[in-house]
PDB file of C-alpha atoms in Angstrom:
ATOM      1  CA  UNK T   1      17.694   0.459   1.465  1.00 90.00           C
ATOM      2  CA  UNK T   2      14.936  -0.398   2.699  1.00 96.00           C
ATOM      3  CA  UNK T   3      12.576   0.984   5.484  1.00 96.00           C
ATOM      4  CA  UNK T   4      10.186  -1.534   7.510  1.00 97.00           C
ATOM      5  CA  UNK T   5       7.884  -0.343  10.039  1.00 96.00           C
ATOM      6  CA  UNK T   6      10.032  -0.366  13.404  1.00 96.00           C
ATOM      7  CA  UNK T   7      12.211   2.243  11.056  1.00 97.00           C
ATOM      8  CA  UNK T   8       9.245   4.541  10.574  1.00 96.00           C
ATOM      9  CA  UNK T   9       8.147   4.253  14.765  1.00 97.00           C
ATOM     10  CA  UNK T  10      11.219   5.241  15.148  1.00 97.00           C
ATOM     11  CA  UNK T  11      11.705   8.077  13.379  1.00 97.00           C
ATOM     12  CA  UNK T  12       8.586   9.314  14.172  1.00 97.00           C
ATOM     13  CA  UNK T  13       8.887   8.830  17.937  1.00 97.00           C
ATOM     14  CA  UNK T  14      12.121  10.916  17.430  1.00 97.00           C
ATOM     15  CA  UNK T  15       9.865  13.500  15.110  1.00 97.00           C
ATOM     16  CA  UNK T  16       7.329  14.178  17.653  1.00 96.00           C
ATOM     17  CA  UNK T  17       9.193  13.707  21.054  1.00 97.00           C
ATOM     18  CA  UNK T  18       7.001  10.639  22.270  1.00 97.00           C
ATOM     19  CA  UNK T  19       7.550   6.700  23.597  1.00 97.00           C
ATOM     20  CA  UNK T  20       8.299   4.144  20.554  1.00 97.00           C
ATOM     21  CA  UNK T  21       5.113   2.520  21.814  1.00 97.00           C
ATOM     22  CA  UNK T  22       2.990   5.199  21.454  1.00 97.00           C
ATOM     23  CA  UNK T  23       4.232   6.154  17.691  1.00 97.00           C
ATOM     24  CA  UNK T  24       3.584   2.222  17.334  1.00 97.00           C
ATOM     25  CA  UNK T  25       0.039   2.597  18.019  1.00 97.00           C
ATOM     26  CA  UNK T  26      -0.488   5.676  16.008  1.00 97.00           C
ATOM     27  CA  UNK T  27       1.101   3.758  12.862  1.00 97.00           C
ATOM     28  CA  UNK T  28      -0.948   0.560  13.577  1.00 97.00           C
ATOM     29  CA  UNK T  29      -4.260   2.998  14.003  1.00 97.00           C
ATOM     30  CA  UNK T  30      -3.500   4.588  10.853  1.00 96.00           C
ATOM     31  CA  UNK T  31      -3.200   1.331   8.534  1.00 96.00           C
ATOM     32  CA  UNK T  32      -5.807  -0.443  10.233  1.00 97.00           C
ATOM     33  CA  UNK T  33      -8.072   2.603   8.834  1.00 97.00           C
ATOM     34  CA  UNK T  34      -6.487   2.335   5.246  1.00 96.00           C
ATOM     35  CA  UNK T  35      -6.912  -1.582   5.386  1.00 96.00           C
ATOM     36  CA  UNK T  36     -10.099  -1.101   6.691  1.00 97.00           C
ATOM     37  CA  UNK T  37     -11.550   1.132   4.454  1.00 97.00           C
ATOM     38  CA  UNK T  38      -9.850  -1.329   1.442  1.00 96.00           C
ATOM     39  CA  UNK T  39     -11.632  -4.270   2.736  1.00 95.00           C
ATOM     40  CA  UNK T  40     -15.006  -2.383   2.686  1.00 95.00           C
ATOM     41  CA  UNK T  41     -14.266  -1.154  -1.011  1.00 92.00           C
ATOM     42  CA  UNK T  42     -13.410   2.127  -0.441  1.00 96.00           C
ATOM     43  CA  UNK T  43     -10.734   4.465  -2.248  1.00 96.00           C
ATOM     44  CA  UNK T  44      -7.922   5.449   0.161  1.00 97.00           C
ATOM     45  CA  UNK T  45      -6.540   8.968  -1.021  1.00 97.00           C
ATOM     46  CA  UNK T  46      -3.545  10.241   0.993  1.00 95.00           C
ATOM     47  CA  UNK T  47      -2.878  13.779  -0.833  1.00 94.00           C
ATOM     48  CA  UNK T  48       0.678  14.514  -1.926  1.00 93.00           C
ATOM     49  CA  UNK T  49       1.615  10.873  -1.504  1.00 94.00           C
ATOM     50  CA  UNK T  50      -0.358   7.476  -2.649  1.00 96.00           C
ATOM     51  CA  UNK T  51      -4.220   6.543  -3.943  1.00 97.00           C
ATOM     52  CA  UNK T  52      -5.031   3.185  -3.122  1.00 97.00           C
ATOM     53  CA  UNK T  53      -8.101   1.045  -4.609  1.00 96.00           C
ATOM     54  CA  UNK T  54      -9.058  -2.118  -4.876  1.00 96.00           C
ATOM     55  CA  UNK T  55      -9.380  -3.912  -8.328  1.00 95.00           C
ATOM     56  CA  UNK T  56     -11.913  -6.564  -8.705  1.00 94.00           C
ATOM     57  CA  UNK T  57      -9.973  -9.258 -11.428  1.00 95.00           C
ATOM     58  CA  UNK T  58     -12.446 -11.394 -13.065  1.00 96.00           C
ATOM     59  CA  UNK T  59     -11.744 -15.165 -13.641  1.00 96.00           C
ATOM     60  CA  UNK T  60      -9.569 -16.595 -16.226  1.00 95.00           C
ATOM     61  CA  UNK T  61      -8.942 -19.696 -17.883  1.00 96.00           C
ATOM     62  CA  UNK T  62      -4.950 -20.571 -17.661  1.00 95.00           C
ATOM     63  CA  UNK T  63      -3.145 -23.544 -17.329  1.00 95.00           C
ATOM     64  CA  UNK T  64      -1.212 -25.026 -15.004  1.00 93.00           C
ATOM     65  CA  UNK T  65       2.361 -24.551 -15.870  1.00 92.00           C
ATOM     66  CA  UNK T  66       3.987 -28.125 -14.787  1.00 95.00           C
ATOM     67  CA  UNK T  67       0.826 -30.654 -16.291  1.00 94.00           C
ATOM     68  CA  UNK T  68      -0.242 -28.361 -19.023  1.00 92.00           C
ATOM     69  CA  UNK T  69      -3.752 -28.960 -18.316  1.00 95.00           C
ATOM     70  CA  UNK T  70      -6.237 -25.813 -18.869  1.00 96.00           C
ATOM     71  CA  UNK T  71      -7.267 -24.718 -15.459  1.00 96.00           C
ATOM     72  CA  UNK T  72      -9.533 -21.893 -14.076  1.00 96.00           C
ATOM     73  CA  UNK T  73      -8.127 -19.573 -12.205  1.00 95.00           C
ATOM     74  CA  UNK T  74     -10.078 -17.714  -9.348  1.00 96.00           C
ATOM     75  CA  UNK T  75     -11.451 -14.014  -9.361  1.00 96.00           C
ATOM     76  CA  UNK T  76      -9.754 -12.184  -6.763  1.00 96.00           C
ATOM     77  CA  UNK T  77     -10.026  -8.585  -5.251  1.00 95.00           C
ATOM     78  CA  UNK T  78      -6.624  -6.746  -5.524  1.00 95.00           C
ATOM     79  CA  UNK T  79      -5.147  -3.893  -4.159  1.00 96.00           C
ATOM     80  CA  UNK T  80      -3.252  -1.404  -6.237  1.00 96.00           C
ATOM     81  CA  UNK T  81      -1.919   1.970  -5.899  1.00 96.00           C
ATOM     82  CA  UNK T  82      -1.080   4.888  -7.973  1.00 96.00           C
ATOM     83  CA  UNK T  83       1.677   7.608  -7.093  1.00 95.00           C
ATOM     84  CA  UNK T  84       0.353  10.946  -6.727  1.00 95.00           C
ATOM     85  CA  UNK T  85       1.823  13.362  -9.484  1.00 94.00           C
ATOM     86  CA  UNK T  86       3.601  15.576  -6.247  1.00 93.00           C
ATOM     87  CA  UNK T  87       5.088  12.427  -4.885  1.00 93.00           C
ATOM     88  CA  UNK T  88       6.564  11.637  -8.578  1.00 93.00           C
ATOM     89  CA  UNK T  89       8.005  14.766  -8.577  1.00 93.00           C
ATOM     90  CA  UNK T  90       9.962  14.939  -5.592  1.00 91.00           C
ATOM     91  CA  UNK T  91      10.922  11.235  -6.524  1.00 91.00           C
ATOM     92  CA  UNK T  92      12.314  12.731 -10.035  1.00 92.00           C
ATOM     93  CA  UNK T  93      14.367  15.395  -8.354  1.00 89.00           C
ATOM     94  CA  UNK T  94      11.820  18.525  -9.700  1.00 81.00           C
ATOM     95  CA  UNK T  95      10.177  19.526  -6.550  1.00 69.00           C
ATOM     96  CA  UNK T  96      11.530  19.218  -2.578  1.00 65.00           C
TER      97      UNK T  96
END
């Protein structure tokens, strides 16, 4: 299953007792910080769930798979993330 945003306002408009819009803006303030913060380099780290960082990949030489003919490809910032170890855990079934 999966869970897109409206499915997380409303759940958490339910949670808290408040108007779907309002839990919408809360959400939307809250990643605009994380994205935020990403695009100006810095390390997101939400204890007992995700760290998030951005990756800086260098350029490469590759080719282009229909011509065959050697190509450069572009250095790119990334974003990754990396499951905290209590997150993995509930995940696994060893802690609730």
């Amino acid at each position: 299953m999966t869970v897109y945003k409206k499915d997380l306002v409303n759940e958490y408009a339910a949670k808290k007792g408040i108007a779907k819009t309002e839990a919408a803006e809360r959400i939307d303030d809250i990643f605009k910080i994380v994205s935020d913060n990403l695009c100006a380099g810095n390390d997101v780290k939400i204890s007992n769930f995700f760290n998030f960082f951005v990756r800086n990949l260098s350029e490469k030489k590759g080719k282009n798979p229909y011509t065959k003919e050697p190509m450069v490809i572009p250095a790119v910032r990334s974003v990754h993330a990396r499951m905290t170890k209590p997150l993995k855990d509930r995940i696994q079934g060893k802690r609730k």
